[in-house]
Structures are given as structure tokens and as C-alpha cells.
mmCIF file of C-alpha atoms in Angstrom:
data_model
loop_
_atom_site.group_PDB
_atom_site.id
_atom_site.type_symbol
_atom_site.label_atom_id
_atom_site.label_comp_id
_atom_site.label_asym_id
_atom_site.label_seq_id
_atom_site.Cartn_x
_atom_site.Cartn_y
_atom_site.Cartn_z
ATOM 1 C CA UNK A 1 -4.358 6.817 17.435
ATOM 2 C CA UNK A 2 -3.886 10.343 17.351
ATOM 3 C CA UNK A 3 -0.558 10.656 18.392
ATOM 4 C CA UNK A 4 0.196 8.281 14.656
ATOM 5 C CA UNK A 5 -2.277 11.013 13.399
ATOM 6 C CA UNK A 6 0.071 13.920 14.466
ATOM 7 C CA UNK A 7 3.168 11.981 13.505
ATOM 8 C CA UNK A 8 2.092 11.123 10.483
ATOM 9 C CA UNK A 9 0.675 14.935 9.656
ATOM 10 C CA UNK A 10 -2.629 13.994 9.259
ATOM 11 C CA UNK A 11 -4.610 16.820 9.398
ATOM 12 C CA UNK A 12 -7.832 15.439 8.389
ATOM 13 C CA UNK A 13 -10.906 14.829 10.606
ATOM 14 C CA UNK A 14 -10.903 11.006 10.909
ATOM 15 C CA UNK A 15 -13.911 9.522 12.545
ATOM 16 C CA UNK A 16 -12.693 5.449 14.117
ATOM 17 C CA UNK A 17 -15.351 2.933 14.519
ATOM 18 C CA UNK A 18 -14.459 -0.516 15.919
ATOM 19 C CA UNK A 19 -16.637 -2.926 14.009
ATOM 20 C CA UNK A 20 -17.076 -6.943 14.701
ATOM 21 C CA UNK A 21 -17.848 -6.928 11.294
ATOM 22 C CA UNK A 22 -14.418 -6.794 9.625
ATOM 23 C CA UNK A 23 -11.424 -8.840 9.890
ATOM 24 C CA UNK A 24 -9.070 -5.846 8.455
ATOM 25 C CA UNK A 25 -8.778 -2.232 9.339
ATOM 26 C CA UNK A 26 -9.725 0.109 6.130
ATOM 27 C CA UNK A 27 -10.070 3.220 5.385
ATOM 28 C CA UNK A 28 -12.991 4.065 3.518
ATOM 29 C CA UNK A 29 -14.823 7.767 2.393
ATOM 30 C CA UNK A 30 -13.591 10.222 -0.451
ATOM 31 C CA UNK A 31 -13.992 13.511 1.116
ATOM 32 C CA UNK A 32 -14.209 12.254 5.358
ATOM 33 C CA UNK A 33 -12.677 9.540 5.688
ATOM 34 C CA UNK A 34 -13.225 6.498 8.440
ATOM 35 C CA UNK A 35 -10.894 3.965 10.242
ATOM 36 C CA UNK A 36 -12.514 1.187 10.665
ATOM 37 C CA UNK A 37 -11.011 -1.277 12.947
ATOM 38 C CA UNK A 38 -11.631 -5.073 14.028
ATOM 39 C CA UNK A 39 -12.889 -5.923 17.070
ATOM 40 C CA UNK A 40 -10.122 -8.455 17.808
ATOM 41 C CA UNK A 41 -7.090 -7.458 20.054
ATOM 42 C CA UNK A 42 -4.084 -6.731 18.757
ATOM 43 C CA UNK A 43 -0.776 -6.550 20.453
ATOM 44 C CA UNK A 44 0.706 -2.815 20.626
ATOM 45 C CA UNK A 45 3.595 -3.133 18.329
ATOM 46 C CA UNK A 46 1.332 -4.402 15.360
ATOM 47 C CA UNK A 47 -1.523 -1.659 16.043
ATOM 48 C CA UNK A 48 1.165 0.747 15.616
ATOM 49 C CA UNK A 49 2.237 -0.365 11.952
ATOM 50 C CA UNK A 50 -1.102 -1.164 10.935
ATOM 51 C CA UNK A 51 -2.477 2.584 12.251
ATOM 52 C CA UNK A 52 0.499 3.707 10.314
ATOM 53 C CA UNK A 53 -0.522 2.176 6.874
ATOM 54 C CA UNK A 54 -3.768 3.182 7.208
ATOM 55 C CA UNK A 55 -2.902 6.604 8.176
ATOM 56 C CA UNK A 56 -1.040 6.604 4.990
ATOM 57 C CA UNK A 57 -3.607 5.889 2.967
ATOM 58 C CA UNK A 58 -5.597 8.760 4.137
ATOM 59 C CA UNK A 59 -2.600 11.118 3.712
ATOM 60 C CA UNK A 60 -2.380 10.238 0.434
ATOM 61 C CA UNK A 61 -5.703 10.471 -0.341
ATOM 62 C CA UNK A 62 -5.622 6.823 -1.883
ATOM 63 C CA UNK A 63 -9.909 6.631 -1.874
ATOM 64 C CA UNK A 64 -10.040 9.495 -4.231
ATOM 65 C CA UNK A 65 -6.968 7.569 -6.111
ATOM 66 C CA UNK A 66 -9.321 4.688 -6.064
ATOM 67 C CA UNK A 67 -12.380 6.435 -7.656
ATOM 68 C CA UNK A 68 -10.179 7.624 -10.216
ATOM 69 C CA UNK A 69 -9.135 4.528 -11.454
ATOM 70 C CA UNK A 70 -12.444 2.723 -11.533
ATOM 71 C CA UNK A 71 -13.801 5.645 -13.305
ATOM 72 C CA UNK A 72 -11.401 4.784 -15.825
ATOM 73 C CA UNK A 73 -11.930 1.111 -15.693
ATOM 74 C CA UNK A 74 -15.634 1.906 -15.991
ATOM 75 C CA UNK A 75 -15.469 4.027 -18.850
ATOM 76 C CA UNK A 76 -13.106 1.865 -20.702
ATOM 77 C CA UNK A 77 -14.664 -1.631 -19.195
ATOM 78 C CA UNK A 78 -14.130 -3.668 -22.922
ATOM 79 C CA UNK A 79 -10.023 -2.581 -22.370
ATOM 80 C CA UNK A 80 -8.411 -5.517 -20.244
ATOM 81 C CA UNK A 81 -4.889 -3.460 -20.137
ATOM 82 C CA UNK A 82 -7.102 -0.781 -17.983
ATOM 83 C CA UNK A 83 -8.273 -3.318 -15.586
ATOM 84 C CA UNK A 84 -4.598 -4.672 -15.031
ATOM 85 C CA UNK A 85 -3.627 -1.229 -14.513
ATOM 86 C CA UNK A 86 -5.592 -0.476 -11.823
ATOM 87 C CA UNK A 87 -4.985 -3.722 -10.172
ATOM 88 C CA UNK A 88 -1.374 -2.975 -10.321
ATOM 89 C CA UNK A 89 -1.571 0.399 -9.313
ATOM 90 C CA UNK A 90 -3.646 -0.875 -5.788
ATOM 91 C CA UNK A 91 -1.022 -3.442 -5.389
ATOM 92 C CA UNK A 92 1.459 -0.756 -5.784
ATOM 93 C CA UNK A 93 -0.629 1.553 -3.332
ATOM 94 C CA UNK A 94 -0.349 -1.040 -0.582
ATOM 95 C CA UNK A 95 3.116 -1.873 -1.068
ATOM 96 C CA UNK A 96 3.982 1.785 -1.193
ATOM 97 C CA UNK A 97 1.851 2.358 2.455
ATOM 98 C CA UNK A 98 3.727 -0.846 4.021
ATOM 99 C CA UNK A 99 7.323 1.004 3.162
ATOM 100 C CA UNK A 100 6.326 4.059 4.704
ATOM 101 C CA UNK A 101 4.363 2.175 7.489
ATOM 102 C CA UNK A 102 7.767 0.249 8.432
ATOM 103 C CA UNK A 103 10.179 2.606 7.789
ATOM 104 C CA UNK A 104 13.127 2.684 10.316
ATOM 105 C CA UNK A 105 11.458 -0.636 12.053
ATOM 106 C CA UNK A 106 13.559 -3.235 13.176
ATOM 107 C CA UNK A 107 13.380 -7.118 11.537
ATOM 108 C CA UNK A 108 11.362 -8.221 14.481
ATOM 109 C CA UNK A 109 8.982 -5.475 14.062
ATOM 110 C CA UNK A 110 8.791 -6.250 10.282
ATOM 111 C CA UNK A 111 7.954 -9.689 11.316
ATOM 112 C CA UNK A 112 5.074 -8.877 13.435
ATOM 113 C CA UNK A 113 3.867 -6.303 10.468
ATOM 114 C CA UNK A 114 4.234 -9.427 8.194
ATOM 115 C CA UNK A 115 2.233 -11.280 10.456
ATOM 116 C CA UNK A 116 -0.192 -8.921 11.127
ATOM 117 C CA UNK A 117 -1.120 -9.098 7.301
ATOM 118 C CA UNK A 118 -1.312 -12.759 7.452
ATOM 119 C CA UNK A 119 -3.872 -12.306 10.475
ATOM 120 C CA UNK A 120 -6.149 -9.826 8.902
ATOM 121 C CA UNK A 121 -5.642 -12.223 5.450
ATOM 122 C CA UNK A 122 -6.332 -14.983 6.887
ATOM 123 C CA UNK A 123 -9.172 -13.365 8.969
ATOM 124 C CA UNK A 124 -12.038 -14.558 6.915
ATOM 125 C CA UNK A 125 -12.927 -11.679 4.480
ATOM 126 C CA UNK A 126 -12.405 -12.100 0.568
ATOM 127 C CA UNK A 127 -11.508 -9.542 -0.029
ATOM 128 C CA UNK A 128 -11.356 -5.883 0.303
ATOM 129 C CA UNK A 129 -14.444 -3.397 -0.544
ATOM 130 C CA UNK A 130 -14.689 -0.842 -3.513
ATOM 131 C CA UNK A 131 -13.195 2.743 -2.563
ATOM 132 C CA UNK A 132 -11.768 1.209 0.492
ATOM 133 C CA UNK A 133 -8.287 0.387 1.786
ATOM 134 C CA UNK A 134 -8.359 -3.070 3.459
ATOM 135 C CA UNK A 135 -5.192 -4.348 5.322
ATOM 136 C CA UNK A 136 -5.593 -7.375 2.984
ATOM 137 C CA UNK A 137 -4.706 -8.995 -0.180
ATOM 138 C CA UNK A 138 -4.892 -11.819 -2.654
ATOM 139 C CA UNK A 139 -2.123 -14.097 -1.935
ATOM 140 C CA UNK A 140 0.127 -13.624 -4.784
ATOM 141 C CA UNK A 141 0.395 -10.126 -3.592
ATOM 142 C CA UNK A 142 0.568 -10.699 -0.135
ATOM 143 C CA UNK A 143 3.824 -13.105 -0.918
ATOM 144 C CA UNK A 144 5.105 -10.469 -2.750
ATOM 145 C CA UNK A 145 4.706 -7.511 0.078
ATOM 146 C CA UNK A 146 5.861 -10.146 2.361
ATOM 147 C CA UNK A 147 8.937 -9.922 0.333
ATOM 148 C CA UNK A 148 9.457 -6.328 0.212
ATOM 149 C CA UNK A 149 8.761 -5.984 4.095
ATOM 150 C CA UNK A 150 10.952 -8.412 4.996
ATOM 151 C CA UNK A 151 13.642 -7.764 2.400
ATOM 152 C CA UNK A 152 16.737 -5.501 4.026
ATOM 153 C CA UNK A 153 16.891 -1.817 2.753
ATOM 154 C CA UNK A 154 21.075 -2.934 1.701
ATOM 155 C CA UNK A 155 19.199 -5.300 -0.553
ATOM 156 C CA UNK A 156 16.660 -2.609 -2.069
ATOM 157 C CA UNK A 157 19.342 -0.224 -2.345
ATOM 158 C CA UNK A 158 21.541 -2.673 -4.701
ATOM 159 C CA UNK A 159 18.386 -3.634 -6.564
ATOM 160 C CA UNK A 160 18.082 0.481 -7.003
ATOM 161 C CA UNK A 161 21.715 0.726 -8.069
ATOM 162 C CA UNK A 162 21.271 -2.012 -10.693
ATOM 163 C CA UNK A 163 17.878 -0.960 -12.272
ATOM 164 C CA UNK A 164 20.086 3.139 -12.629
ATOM 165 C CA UNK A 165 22.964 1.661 -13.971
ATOM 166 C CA UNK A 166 21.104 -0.727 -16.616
ATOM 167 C CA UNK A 167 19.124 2.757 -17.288
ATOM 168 C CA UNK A 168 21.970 4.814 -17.950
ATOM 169 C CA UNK A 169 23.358 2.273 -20.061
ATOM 170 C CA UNK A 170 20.264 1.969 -21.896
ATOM 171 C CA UNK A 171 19.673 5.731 -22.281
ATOM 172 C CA UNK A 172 24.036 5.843 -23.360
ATOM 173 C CA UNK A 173 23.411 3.156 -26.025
ATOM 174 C CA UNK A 174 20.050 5.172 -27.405
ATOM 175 C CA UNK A 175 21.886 8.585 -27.459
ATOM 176 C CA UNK A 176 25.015 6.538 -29.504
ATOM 177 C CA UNK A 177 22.469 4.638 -32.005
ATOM 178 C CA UNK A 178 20.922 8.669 -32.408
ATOM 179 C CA UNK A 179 23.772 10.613 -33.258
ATOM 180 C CA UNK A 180 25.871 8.003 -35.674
ATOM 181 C CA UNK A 181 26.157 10.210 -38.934
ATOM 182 C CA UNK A 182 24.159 8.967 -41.839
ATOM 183 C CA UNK A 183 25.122 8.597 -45.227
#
């Protein structure tokens, strides 16, 4: 665990607690944070990417990222474009933590990452807590993680390449429509 720690540059104090209770690790507390882990065994490989994700949401200080948004969701509860935005924006924290968490792994190890998910998914919790970061997910966006973990990085890097050039052909057309002379 510590070696991910040091890997990873964590530099926080993290207290770990194995709990029966969960069927996902999480991360949970603003300012110290805790790694709680299942009880259930896990075969080396997958500990390693899941310690990894986890360890990346404590880097990133993704609790305190949490707080923020549901202060904003709580002070503007009647606004249903704030709620969406924070959902999107925890879907986009856990997709973000699986690319780092599986960077440079092979396809079989991204397979036993994707099935580690499933696992802790299919585990028997509903759902992750508040100000936490549980290895799980609704299934909509656990199809779609499943599809960025297992996607190839040639195929991300043309999807890249696209999204720039229809950008810079967007931006091109805007500057053209801007600086025609008017009468």
C-alpha cells in the first residue's frame, strides 16, 4: 500500500481500515482521509489498480471536490442543470482516476481492472456514500468506463485528433464570419 503511496506522491497521512462492511474500497474524509477496503480477497494485480484509483482520488483531493459541488447543489437545490452537473462531474472524476489508475497497463491488466469494477458493482452496495469515493457506479456509467478502460490509447488519440481538428475548423469559420467587412 505504501509503496502505491510513494509512487503515486502521496504525501498525505492515510489511515486503511479493512471493513466487512463494504463491498468497494473508498476513500472518505476532507481534511484526513481513510482507505477503506473490503474484507474479500483480491488477487494482486487488481489490488494494485484499485489502490491506484483510490490513491488518486486522495491526490487530487476529490472529497473536498465533492463538498464543493454539493454545496452548490444545496444552495441551488430548485436548479436541475446543477444537479446534472455534479453528477457529471463525479462520473468524470472516476473516469479521470481509472485513466491514471491504468496508465501504461497492458489489455489483460485492463481486463482484470474492468472486472474488478464489475466485482465491487456487483458486490451488493447501491451505491456509493456522500463525500466518499466508492469503486462503484450506476450501470450506465460503469458501461461507459468499461469503454474507456478497455478502449486502446491509438483509438483515444484519433478521437483527440478529430474533436482539435473539428475545433480549429470551428474557431477558422468564427474568425471568417467576424472579420467579413460590413456595409
Amino acid at each position: 500500500i505504501y509503496a502505491v503511496q510513494e509512487e503515486l506522491g502521496v504525501r498525505q497521512k492515510l489511515q486503511i481500515i479493512v471493513w466487512e462492511g463494504t463491498a468497494s474500497p473508498l476513500v472518505t474524509g476532507v481534511l484526513c482521509p481513510i482507505l477503506i477496503l473490503p474484507e474479500r480477497n483480491l488477487d494482486d494485480v487488481s489490488f494494485y489498480y484499485i489502490l491506484r484509483h483510490e490513491m488518486t482520488h486522495i491526490k487530487r483531493h476529490d472529497i473536498a471536490y465533492q463538498l464543493i459541488l454539493l454545496l452548490a447543489n444545496s444552495i441551488h437545490w430548485f436548479n436541475p442543470l446543477v444537479y446534472m452537473m455534479r453528477v457529471q462531474a463525479l462520473h468524470d472524476m472516476e473516469v479521470s482516476c481509472d485513466a491514471r489508475a491504468i496508465r501504461g497497463a497492458s489489455r489483460d491488466d485492463r481486463v482484470t481492472y474492468s472486472e474488478a469494477l464489475l466485482t465491487a458493482a456487483i458486490g451488493g452496495a447501491t451505491g456509493p456514500a456522500m463525500l466518499s469515493t466508492a469503486f462503484m457506479d450506476s450501470k450506465k456509467s460503469l458501461k461507459l468506463r468499461f469503454r474507456e478502460i478497455l478502449a486502446s490509447p491509438a483509438r483515444r488519440r484519433q478521437g483527440f485528433l478529430l474533436l482539435a481538428a473539428i475545433l480549429a475548423v470551428a474557431v477558422l469559420c468564427g474568425c471568417t464570419i467576424a472579420i467579413q467587412p460590413s456595409d
